[in-house]
Coordinates of C-alpha atoms in Angstrom, one line a residue:
Chain A
X28 CA -70.1 10.9 -188.0
X29 CA -73.5 11.3 -188.0
X30 CA -75.9 8.6 -188.3
X31 CA -77.9 10.0 -190.5
X32 CA -80.7 6.9 -191.4
X33 CA -80.8 6.7 -187.5
X34 CA -83.6 9.8 -187.1
X35 CA -85.2 9.0 -190.2
X36 CA -86.1 5.3 -189.1
X37 CA -86.2 6.0 -184.7
X38 CA -88.8 8.8 -185.6
X39 CA -91.3 6.5 -188.5
X40 CA -90.7 3.7 -185.4
X41 CA -91.7 6.6 -183.4
X42 CA -95.0 7.3 -185.6
X43 CA -95.5 3.5 -186.9
X44 CA -95.6 3.3 -182.8
X45 CA -98.2 6.3 -181.7
X46 CA -95.8 8.1 -179.7
X47 CA -95.2 11.0 -179.3
X48 CA -91.7 12.7 -180.0
X49 CA -92.0 13.7 -176.5
X50 CA -93.2 10.4 -174.7
X51 CA -90.6 9.1 -176.7
X52 CA -87.4 11.5 -175.3
X53 CA -89.7 10.6 -172.5
X54 CA -89.6 7.0 -172.1
X55 CA -85.9 7.1 -173.1
X56 CA -84.9 9.4 -170.5
X57 CA -83.0 12.8 -172.7
X58 CA -85.1 15.9 -173.6
X59 CA -87.4 16.6 -175.7
X60 CA -85.5 19.1 -178.0
X61 CA -82.0 16.8 -178.4
X62 CA -84.7 14.1 -179.4
X63 CA -85.8 16.4 -182.5
X64 CA -82.9 17.2 -183.3
X65 CA -82.1 12.9 -184.0
X66 CA -85.3 12.7 -185.4
X67 CA -83.9 15.0 -187.9
X68 CA -80.4 13.9 -188.1
X69 CA -79.0 16.5 -186.5
X70 CA -77.8 14.7 -183.9
X71 CA -76.5 11.4 -184.2
X72 CA -78.0 8.5 -182.1
X73 CA -75.1 6.0 -180.9
X74 CA -74.1 4.3 -177.0
X75 CA -76.4 4.7 -174.6
X76 CA -78.7 6.5 -176.0
X77 CA -79.4 4.7 -178.9
X78 CA -80.2 1.9 -177.2
X79 CA -82.5 4.2 -174.5
X80 CA -84.4 4.6 -177.6
X81 CA -84.2 1.2 -179.1
X82 CA -85.7 -0.2 -176.1
X83 CA -88.4 2.3 -175.5
X84 CA -89.4 1.3 -178.9
X85 CA -89.6 -2.0 -178.0
X86 CA -86.5 -2.7 -180.8
X87 CA -83.5 -3.2 -181.2
X88 CA -80.2 -0.2 -181.5
X89 CA -79.0 -2.5 -184.7
X90 CA -82.8 -1.4 -186.7
X91 CA -81.5 1.9 -186.6
X92 CA -77.2 1.7 -186.6
X93 CA -76.1 3.3 -189.8
X94 CA -75.3 -0.5 -191.5
X95 CA -78.8 -2.1 -191.5
X96 CA -80.0 -2.4 -194.7
X97 CA -76.7 -2.5 -196.7
X98 CA -77.2 -4.2 -198.9
X99 CA -80.6 -2.0 -200.1
X100 CA -78.7 0.8 -199.5
X101 CA -76.2 -0.3 -201.7
X102 CA -78.6 -0.9 -204.4
X103 CA -80.0 1.6 -204.4
X104 CA -78.0 4.9 -204.2
X105 CA -76.3 2.3 -207.5
X106 CA -79.7 2.5 -208.3
X107 CA -79.6 6.4 -209.5
X108 CA -76.5 6.7 -211.7
X109 CA -79.8 6.2 -213.9
X110 CA -82.2 9.0 -213.8
X111 CA -81.0 12.7 -211.7
X112 CA -81.4 12.1 -208.6
X113 CA -80.1 13.4 -205.0
X114 CA -78.4 10.7 -203.2
X115 CA -78.6 13.0 -200.4
X116 CA -82.3 12.1 -200.1
X117 CA -81.4 8.1 -200.1
X118 CA -81.3 7.7 -196.5
X119 CA -84.2 9.8 -196.1
X120 CA -86.2 7.5 -198.8
X121 CA -85.1 4.3 -197.7
X122 CA -85.9 4.7 -193.0
X123 CA -89.6 5.9 -194.6
X124 CA -90.6 4.3 -197.0
X125 CA -88.8 0.6 -197.0
X126 CA -91.8 -1.4 -199.4
X127 CA -91.0 2.2 -202.4
X128 CA -86.9 1.2 -202.0
X129 CA -87.1 -2.8 -201.5
X130 CA -89.3 -2.3 -205.0
X131 CA -86.3 0.1 -206.3
X132 CA -83.0 -1.9 -205.4
X133 CA -84.5 -4.8 -207.2
X134 CA -85.5 -2.9 -210.3
X135 CA -82.2 -2.7 -210.4
X136 CA -81.2 -5.8 -209.5
X137 CA -83.0 -7.4 -212.2
X138 CA -81.4 -4.5 -214.1
X139 CA -78.2 -6.0 -213.4
X140 CA -78.8 -9.4 -213.8
X141 CA -79.5 -9.1 -217.4
X142 CA -76.6 -6.5 -218.8
X143 CA -74.8 -9.1 -217.3
X144 CA -76.5 -12.2 -219.3
X145 CA -75.9 -9.8 -222.1
X146 CA -72.2 -10.0 -221.9
X147 CA -71.8 -13.1 -220.9
X148 CA -74.2 -13.9 -224.3
X149 CA -71.9 -10.9 -226.2
X150 CA -68.0 -12.8 -224.5
X151 CA -70.2 -16.4 -225.8
X152 CA -71.0 -14.5 -228.7
X153 CA -67.2 -13.1 -229.6
X154 CA -65.4 -15.9 -227.8
X155 CA -66.8 -19.4 -227.6
X156 CA -64.8 -21.7 -229.7
X157 CA -67.8 -23.2 -230.6
X158 CA -69.8 -20.4 -232.0
X159 CA -66.6 -20.1 -234.0
X160 CA -66.0 -22.9 -235.3
X161 CA -70.2 -23.6 -236.9
X162 CA -69.3 -19.7 -238.0
X163 CA -66.6 -20.5 -240.1
X164 CA -67.9 -24.4 -241.7
X165 CA -71.3 -22.1 -242.8
X166 CA -69.6 -19.7 -244.0
X167 CA -67.6 -22.1 -246.0
X168 CA -70.3 -24.0 -246.9
X169 CA -72.4 -21.0 -248.2
X170 CA -69.2 -20.4 -249.9
X171 CA -69.3 -23.7 -251.6
X172 CA -72.9 -23.7 -252.8
X173 CA -72.8 -20.0 -254.0
X174 CA -69.4 -20.3 -256.1
X175 CA -70.4 -23.7 -257.6
X176 CA -73.6 -22.9 -258.0
X177 CA -72.8 -19.2 -260.4
X178 CA -70.7 -21.2 -261.9
X179 CA -74.4 -23.4 -263.3
X180 CA -76.0 -20.4 -263.6
X181 CA -73.6 -18.1 -265.7
X182 CA -71.6 -20.3 -267.2
X183 CA -73.2 -22.0 -270.4
X184 CA -69.6 -24.2 -271.4
X185 CA -69.0 -26.7 -268.2
X186 CA -68.7 -30.7 -269.5
X187 CA -71.6 -32.9 -268.6
X188 CA -69.3 -33.9 -266.0
X189 CA -68.3 -30.7 -264.4
X190 CA -71.7 -30.8 -264.6
X191 CA -72.2 -33.8 -262.7
X192 CA -70.0 -33.2 -260.0
X193 CA -71.0 -29.8 -259.4
X194 CA -74.6 -30.8 -259.1
X195 CA -73.2 -33.4 -256.1
X196 CA -70.8 -30.5 -254.9
X197 CA -73.6 -28.0 -253.8
X198 CA -76.5 -31.3 -253.7
X199 CA -73.3 -32.1 -250.4
X200 CA -73.0 -28.4 -249.0
X201 CA -76.2 -27.7 -248.8
X202 CA -76.6 -31.4 -246.5
X203 CA -73.7 -29.7 -244.5
X204 CA -74.7 -26.5 -244.0
X205 CA -78.6 -27.6 -242.7
X206 CA -76.6 -30.0 -240.4
X207 CA -74.1 -27.1 -239.3
X208 CA -77.2 -24.8 -239.2
X209 CA -79.2 -27.5 -237.2
X210 CA -76.3 -28.3 -235.3
X211 CA -75.3 -23.9 -234.1
X212 CA -79.5 -23.7 -233.2
X213 CA -79.6 -26.6 -230.3
X214 CA -76.6 -25.0 -229.3
X215 CA -77.7 -21.0 -229.0
X216 CA -81.2 -22.6 -227.1
X217 CA -79.3 -24.0 -224.2
X218 CA -76.7 -21.4 -224.1
X219 CA -80.2 -19.0 -222.6
X220 CA -79.6 -20.0 -219.8
X221 CA -75.9 -20.4 -218.2
X222 CA -75.8 -16.6 -217.5
X223 CA -77.6 -16.9 -214.9
X224 CA -76.0 -19.8 -213.8
X225 CA -73.1 -17.7 -214.5
X226 CA -73.4 -14.6 -212.8
X227 CA -74.9 -15.4 -208.8
X228 CA -72.3 -16.6 -207.0
X229 CA -71.2 -13.4 -206.9
X230 CA -74.2 -12.2 -206.0
X231 CA -75.1 -14.9 -204.1
X232 CA -71.9 -13.8 -201.6
X233 CA -72.4 -10.3 -201.5
X234 CA -75.9 -11.2 -200.0
X235 CA -74.6 -13.0 -197.8
X236 CA -72.1 -11.1 -196.5
X237 CA -73.9 -8.4 -196.9
X238 CA -76.8 -10.0 -194.8
X239 CA -73.9 -10.3 -191.6
X240 CA -73.2 -7.7 -192.6
X241 CA -69.4 -8.0 -193.3
X242 CA -68.0 -9.4 -189.6
X243 CA -68.8 -13.1 -187.3
X244 CA -68.5 -12.5 -183.5
X245 CA -68.5 -16.6 -184.0
X246 CA -64.9 -16.0 -185.2
X247 CA -63.5 -13.3 -183.2
X248 CA -65.0 -14.0 -179.7
X249 CA -63.4 -17.7 -180.5
X250 CA -60.0 -15.9 -181.3
X251 CA -60.0 -14.1 -178.3
X252 CA -60.4 -17.9 -176.3
X253 CA -57.3 -19.1 -177.8
X254 CA -54.9 -16.1 -177.4
X255 CA -52.4 -19.1 -175.4
X256 CA -53.3 -21.6 -178.0
X257 CA -50.4 -22.6 -180.0
X258 CA -51.2 -21.8 -184.1
X259 CA -51.0 -25.2 -185.0
X260 CA -54.1 -26.1 -182.9
X261 CA -55.6 -22.1 -182.7
X262 CA -55.7 -22.7 -186.7
X263 CA -57.7 -26.3 -186.4
X264 CA -60.3 -24.6 -184.0
X265 CA -60.9 -21.6 -186.2
X266 CA -61.2 -24.2 -189.4
X267 CA -64.5 -25.6 -187.1
X268 CA -65.8 -22.3 -186.5
X269 CA -66.1 -21.8 -190.2
X270 CA -66.7 -24.9 -190.4
X271 CA -70.5 -24.4 -188.3
X272 CA -70.6 -21.0 -190.0
X273 CA -70.7 -22.0 -193.1
X274 CA -72.8 -25.8 -192.6
X275 CA -75.4 -23.0 -190.1
X276 CA -76.2 -19.9 -193.0
X277 CA -79.1 -20.1 -194.4
X278 CA -79.7 -20.7 -198.9
X279 CA -76.7 -22.2 -199.3
X280 CA -77.8 -24.9 -202.3
X281 CA -75.6 -23.8 -205.1
X282 CA -71.5 -25.5 -204.6
X283 CA -70.3 -22.6 -205.7
X284 CA -71.4 -20.0 -203.8
X285 CA -70.8 -22.1 -200.5
X286 CA -67.2 -23.1 -201.7
X287 CA -66.4 -18.9 -202.4
X288 CA -68.7 -17.8 -199.0
X289 CA -66.4 -21.2 -196.9
X290 CA -63.0 -19.5 -198.1
X291 CA -64.3 -15.7 -197.5
X292 CA -64.2 -17.5 -194.2
X293 CA -61.2 -18.8 -194.2
X294 CA -59.8 -15.9 -194.7
X295 CA -61.0 -13.6 -192.2
X296 CA -60.2 -16.1 -189.4
X297 CA -56.8 -15.9 -190.6
X298 CA -56.6 -11.8 -190.5
X299 CA -58.6 -12.5 -187.0
X300 CA -55.3 -14.4 -185.4
X301 CA -52.9 -11.7 -186.9
X302 CA -54.8 -9.3 -185.2
X303 CA -56.8 -10.0 -183.1
X304 CA -60.3 -8.2 -183.0
X305 CA -59.9 -6.0 -179.1
X306 CA -55.4 -5.4 -179.8
X307 CA -57.1 -5.0 -183.1
X308 CA -59.8 -2.1 -181.9
X309 CA -57.0 -0.1 -179.3
X310 CA -54.8 0.1 -182.0
X311 CA -56.6 1.7 -184.7
X312 CA -57.8 3.6 -182.4
X313 CA -54.2 5.2 -181.5
X314 CA -53.7 5.5 -184.5
X315 CA -56.4 6.9 -185.6
X316 CA -56.9 3.9 -187.8
X317 CA -53.2 4.4 -189.8
X318 CA -53.1 0.7 -191.5
X319 CA -49.0 1.5 -191.8
X320 CA -49.4 1.3 -187.5
X321 CA -51.5 -1.7 -187.5
X322 CA -49.0 -3.8 -190.3
X323 CA -46.0 -2.6 -188.4
X324 CA -47.5 -3.7 -184.2
X325 CA -49.8 -7.5 -185.8
X326 CA -46.6 -7.5 -188.4
X327 CA -50.1 -8.3 -191.5
X328 CA -50.1 -7.8 -195.3
X329 CA -51.6 -4.6 -195.6
X330 CA -54.3 -6.4 -197.9
X331 CA -54.5 -7.3 -195.3
X332 CA -55.0 -4.7 -192.8
X333 CA -57.5 -3.8 -195.1
X334 CA -59.5 -6.1 -195.2
X335 CA -59.8 -6.0 -191.2
X336 CA -60.1 -2.8 -191.2
X337 CA -63.3 -2.9 -194.0
X338 CA -64.7 -5.0 -191.8
X339 CA -64.4 -3.4 -188.6
X340 CA -67.7 -4.3 -186.3
X341 CA -68.9 -0.5 -185.6
X342 CA -70.7 -1.4 -183.2
X343 CA -67.7 -2.1 -180.2
X344 CA -65.5 0.8 -182.2
X345 CA -66.7 4.2 -183.7
X346 CA -65.3 3.6 -187.3
X347 CA -65.7 5.0 -190.1
X348 CA -67.9 3.1 -192.9
X349 CA -64.6 1.9 -195.3
X350 CA -65.3 0.0 -198.3
X351 CA -62.6 -2.2 -199.9
X352 CA -60.9 -4.1 -203.9
X353 CA -58.6 -5.5 -204.2
X354 CA -57.9 -7.2 -207.6
X355 CA -55.5 -10.0 -209.2
X356 CA -52.9 -8.2 -212.0
X357 CA -55.8 -8.8 -214.2
X358 CA -58.3 -6.4 -212.7
X359 CA -60.6 -8.9 -211.3
X360 CA -61.2 -8.4 -207.1
X361 CA -60.8 -10.9 -205.5
X362 CA -62.4 -9.1 -202.3
X363 CA -65.0 -6.7 -203.0
X364 CA -66.7 -4.1 -200.4
X365 CA -68.5 -2.1 -201.8
X366 CA -69.7 1.9 -200.1
X367 CA -73.5 2.6 -200.5
X368 CA -72.1 6.0 -202.2
X369 CA -69.1 3.7 -204.2
X370 CA -70.7 1.2 -206.1
X371 CA -67.6 -1.3 -207.3
X372 CA -68.0 -2.9 -210.6
X373 CA -68.1 -7.1 -209.5
X374 CA -66.4 -8.6 -213.0
X375 CA -64.0 -6.8 -213.7
X376 CA -64.6 -3.8 -215.7
X377 CA -63.9 -1.2 -213.2
X378 CA -62.0 2.4 -214.0
X379 CA -58.9 2.5 -215.6
X380 CA -58.7 5.8 -213.5
X381 CA -59.5 4.3 -209.7
X382 CA -55.7 4.5 -208.0
X383 CA -55.6 1.2 -207.9
X384 CA -54.6 -0.1 -211.4
X385 CA -51.7 2.9 -211.0
X386 CA -50.7 1.2 -207.7
X387 CA -49.4 -1.9 -210.4
X388 CA -46.2 0.5 -210.7
X389 CA -45.4 1.2 -207.7
X390 CA -45.5 -2.4 -205.8
X391 CA -45.2 -1.8 -201.9
X392 CA -45.9 1.7 -201.8
X393 CA -49.9 2.8 -200.3
X394 CA -50.7 5.9 -202.0
X395 CA -53.3 9.0 -200.8
X396 CA -55.8 10.5 -203.2
X397 CA -58.8 12.3 -203.3
X398 CA -61.6 11.1 -205.4
X399 CA -64.4 12.2 -207.4
X400 CA -67.3 10.8 -208.5
X401 CA -69.8 11.3 -211.3
X402 CA -72.3 11.8 -208.6
X403 CA -70.1 14.5 -207.0
X404 CA -69.8 12.2 -204.1
X405 CA -65.7 12.7 -203.2
X406 CA -63.5 9.6 -201.3
X407 CA -60.7 9.0 -199.7
X408 CA -58.6 5.9 -200.8
X409 CA -55.1 4.4 -199.8
X410 CA -53.3 1.9 -202.2
X411 CA -51.9 -0.4 -202.5
X412 CA -50.1 -3.4 -204.6
X413 CA -48.3 -6.3 -202.9
X414 CA -46.8 -9.3 -204.8
X415 CA -47.6 -12.4 -203.1
X416 CA -44.6 -14.7 -201.7
X417 CA -44.5 -17.8 -204.7
X418 CA -45.0 -21.4 -202.8
X419 CA -42.2 -22.3 -204.5
X420 CA -39.6 -21.3 -206.5
X421 CA -40.7 -22.5 -210.1
X422 CA -44.5 -20.4 -209.4
X423 CA -44.2 -16.6 -210.2
X424 CA -45.5 -14.7 -208.7
X425 CA -48.9 -13.3 -208.2
X426 CA -49.7 -9.2 -207.2
X427 CA -52.3 -7.8 -205.9
X428 CA -53.6 -4.2 -205.6
X429 CA -55.8 -3.0 -202.9
X430 CA -58.0 0.5 -202.4
X431 CA -59.3 1.1 -198.7
X432 CA -62.2 3.4 -199.5
X433 CA -63.6 5.5 -197.5
X434 CA -66.0 9.0 -197.3
X435 CA -64.5 12.1 -197.5
X436 CA -67.2 13.5 -194.9
X437 CA -65.7 10.1 -192.3
X438 CA -62.6 11.0 -193.5
X439 CA -59.8 9.7 -190.7
X440 CA -56.5 10.3 -192.2
X441 CA -54.7 13.2 -192.5
X442 CA -56.4 15.2 -195.7
X443 CA -55.2 15.8 -198.6
X444 CA -54.2 18.7 -200.3
X445 CA -54.0 18.9 -204.1
X446 CA -57.5 18.8 -206.5
X447 CA -59.7 15.3 -206.2
X448 CA -58.6 12.8 -209.1
X449 CA -62.6 12.4 -211.4
X450 CA -63.0 8.9 -211.8
X451 CA -66.1 6.4 -211.8
X452 CA -66.8 3.1 -211.3
X453 CA -67.4 1.4 -214.8
X454 CA -67.7 2.8 -217.7
X455 CA -71.1 1.7 -218.4
X456 CA -72.3 3.5 -215.9
X457 CA -69.6 6.3 -215.7
X458 CA -71.2 10.2 -216.4
X459 CA -67.9 11.4 -216.5
X460 CA -67.8 13.9 -219.7
X461 CA -64.8 14.6 -221.7
X462 CA -62.9 10.5 -220.2
X463 CA -59.6 9.6 -222.3
X464 CA -59.8 6.6 -220.4
X465 CA -63.6 5.3 -221.4
X466 CA -63.6 2.5 -222.1
X467 CA -66.9 1.5 -224.1
X468 CA -70.3 3.6 -224.5
X469 CA -71.9 4.6 -221.2
X470 CA -74.9 2.2 -221.9
X471 CA -77.6 5.1 -219.8
X472 CA -77.9 8.0 -222.1
X473 CA -81.8 8.7 -221.1
X474 CA -81.5 10.6 -217.0
X475 CA -78.6 11.2 -216.7
X476 CA -76.8 13.9 -215.1
Chain B
X5 CA -52.1 -16.1 -270.0
X6 CA -50.8 -19.4 -268.9
X7 CA -49.4 -18.1 -265.6
X8 CA -49.5 -21.1 -262.9
X9 CA -51.9 -20.8 -260.0
X10 CA -52.2 -22.7 -256.6
X11 CA -54.8 -23.2 -254.8
X12 CA -54.0 -24.1 -251.5
X13 CA -57.2 -25.2 -249.6
X14 CA -59.1 -28.0 -248.3
X15 CA -63.0 -27.8 -248.5
X16 CA -62.8 -29.1 -251.2
X17 CA -65.5 -28.3 -252.6
X18 CA -64.3 -24.7 -253.2
X19 CA -60.5 -26.0 -254.3
X20 CA -63.0 -27.5 -257.4
X21 CA -64.5 -24.2 -258.1
X22 CA -61.9 -22.8 -258.5
X23 CA -59.5 -25.1 -260.4
X24 CA -63.3 -24.4 -262.7
X25 CA -63.3 -21.0 -262.6
X26 CA -59.5 -20.2 -263.2
X27 CA -58.8 -22.2 -265.3
X28 CA -61.7 -21.1 -267.2
X29 CA -60.5 -17.8 -267.1
X30 CA -57.1 -18.7 -268.6
X31 CA -54.9 -19.6 -265.7
X32 CA -53.3 -22.9 -265.2
X33 CA -54.1 -24.8 -262.1
X34 CA -52.9 -27.0 -259.0
X35 CA -55.0 -27.9 -255.7
X36 CA -52.8 -28.5 -253.0
X37 CA -54.4 -28.6 -249.2
X38 CA -51.0 -30.2 -247.3
X39 CA -49.5 -27.0 -246.2
X40 CA -45.5 -28.4 -246.1
X41 CA -46.3 -29.8 -249.8
X42 CA -47.2 -26.4 -251.0
X43 CA -44.5 -24.7 -248.9
X44 CA -42.1 -27.5 -251.7
X45 CA -44.6 -26.9 -254.8
X46 CA -43.8 -22.7 -254.5
X47 CA -39.8 -23.9 -253.7
X48 CA -39.5 -26.3 -256.7
X49 CA -41.0 -23.3 -259.2
X50 CA -44.0 -24.1 -260.0
X51 CA -46.5 -21.5 -259.1
X52 CA -46.6 -17.7 -260.0
X53 CA -49.8 -17.3 -257.8
X54 CA -51.0 -18.7 -254.6
X55 CA -54.3 -18.5 -252.9
X56 CA -53.9 -20.1 -249.6
X57 CA -56.8 -20.5 -247.0
X58 CA -57.1 -19.3 -243.7
X59 CA -58.1 -22.9 -241.5
X60 CA -55.6 -25.1 -242.5
X61 CA -55.2 -28.8 -241.0
X62 CA -52.0 -29.0 -239.2
X63 CA -50.6 -26.2 -241.0
X64 CA -52.6 -22.8 -240.8
X65 CA -51.8 -20.1 -243.7
X66 CA -50.9 -17.7 -241.7
X67 CA -48.1 -20.2 -241.4
X68 CA -47.0 -20.6 -245.3
X69 CA -47.2 -17.3 -246.0
X70 CA -45.1 -16.6 -243.3
X71 CA -43.1 -19.9 -244.4
X72 CA -42.6 -18.4 -247.8
X73 CA -42.3 -14.5 -247.1
X74 CA -38.6 -16.0 -245.0
X75 CA -38.1 -17.5 -247.5
X76 CA -37.4 -16.4 -250.8
X77 CA -40.5 -15.8 -251.7
X78 CA -41.3 -11.8 -250.5
X79 CA -42.4 -10.5 -253.6
X80 CA -44.1 -13.8 -255.0
X81 CA -48.6 -12.9 -255.1
X82 CA -50.3 -14.9 -252.6
X83 CA -54.2 -14.0 -252.2
X84 CA -55.5 -15.4 -248.6
X85 CA -58.7 -16.4 -248.2
X86 CA -60.2 -16.8 -244.2
X87 CA -64.6 -17.5 -243.6
X88 CA -62.9 -15.1 -240.0
X89 CA -63.4 -12.0 -241.1
X90 CA -61.7 -10.9 -237.7
X91 CA -60.3 -6.9 -238.6
X92 CA -57.3 -8.7 -235.6
X93 CA -57.1 -12.2 -238.6
X94 CA -57.0 -9.5 -241.5
X95 CA -54.6 -7.0 -239.3
X96 CA -51.6 -10.1 -238.7
X97 CA -52.1 -11.4 -242.2
X98 CA -51.5 -7.5 -243.3
X99 CA -48.1 -7.7 -241.3
X100 CA -47.0 -11.5 -242.4
X101 CA -46.7 -9.8 -245.8
X102 CA -50.3 -11.2 -247.5
X103 CA -51.0 -9.5 -250.9
X104 CA -54.6 -9.5 -251.2
X105 CA -56.4 -10.4 -248.5
X106 CA -60.8 -11.6 -249.0
X107 CA -63.2 -13.2 -246.8
X108 CA -66.3 -15.8 -246.8
X109 CA -68.8 -16.5 -248.7
X110 CA -67.3 -14.0 -251.8
X111 CA -68.3 -14.2 -255.7
X112 CA -67.5 -15.3 -257.8
X113 CA -66.2 -12.1 -260.2
X114 CA -64.4 -11.8 -257.6
X115 CA -62.4 -14.3 -257.0
X116 CA -61.4 -14.4 -261.1
X117 CA -60.7 -10.1 -260.3
X118 CA -58.0 -10.1 -257.9
X119 CA -56.0 -12.8 -259.1
X120 CA -55.9 -11.4 -262.1
X121 CA -55.4 -8.1 -260.5
X122 CA -52.8 -10.3 -258.8
X123 CA -51.7 -11.6 -262.1
X124 CA -51.4 -8.0 -263.6
X125 CA -53.9 -9.1 -266.4
X126 CA -56.1 -6.0 -267.1
X127 CA -59.0 -6.1 -268.4

């Protein structure tokens, strides 16, 4: 697992500081040749070496870590599907031209928001009951006017009393049509602001979690202090910590985002209490990150184990970067941590060929697959579906499916001999040719691979 | 000809113009806007053809069609009219055994031709 971005970042920081490679190597106490290998991403920089380099540059190790700018990397990688771009240059771009990378990410987010707005409006046009009622009313009224006007215009022998009635009918229906049209116009004008409100909380939550790099030291550290405390008291204390974190997070004005963020933290705290960090690191390291072993050791379900692996603080353990998606039976993501090279949709509509969905047919069985994306990247996935315990006898069972993903180059699990399965993120941005599962055309046709 | 047509439609102006058109074309026409009463009139043997709106208060045109087909009116010609032109509605109507399906707005000539066709009246 070479920390490729670190080398490029270190090189740029050294140049900005006006230092030669040799001078920086000397300050950091390593050889110039080793520094050269690091800067050219041929050797990873971690632990004491990274700390020494960071100090020599007047910076911190986190500024050069693989997790830095995770959100930016993710957005730039997602944007790359719009053109014929070599993904291996993504990190180089971010390291050398951070402003341009930020601009690309910003434009990509803007396009995605527009796309989601279009989807939301399209859904609204198709399913909105007020619109359906209005359109039905307009068509009925138009039918009455058309039919009556045709009789008056084309039938010569309409009795006078009937003529009067038809004239009144045209008059009444034209007023009704005017009212329906006016109401519809007002409604559509008001609806134009809806998509932004509907899509923002998910985006805001993603940004928050990326900013915090998906882990919360305050919770993990508190859990370590609570090892001898009775469970109920420990939960109460953790609930306080969650509130403190949520209330201190800047930019949480939106109530929906606050509720989602708090719920996310509560789940994190619950998982942390079940699998305290230090012990988890020990078991994960000894078992090669085997989720079944971890599940047995802590008595935790696999959804929770996957979440812990996906949110491990990687500065404290040499671990691969895991992505994770957990969906309900309707395919709606209830937990989603994407990988920079493997975008997972926020609002459902994920690729139906993802093993995640096949897991529903064999609950409790962990399925392993090799996956190949349309961008050529390969991943290893572990998928499992588990029923949630109902809270009472009358409650129907709910099954969730999770898929843990890791880049094949970082895969800590035993390799599979099977050929990789061709999958995508979602049909709208997937370029897999001749896919039997394609549900809708790709929205981008030009410049595609 | 004197074939009897029952128009089941809750929009009075549409019902009135349909009545005029079909009467003008030689049909014997009656109007009904209540689904249960419409089925009762058919059961009473007063009807040769039904022109049935889909969106009705209380019971939908689908409910009425289902009642007719599950009773002793499996072969009764039924023309369904709707402002909901969705493919699923047409499919549902066909599955329930509709004879013809027409979406609003329609022309007078179209609706008269459809009823004549169901009545077996040659041009």
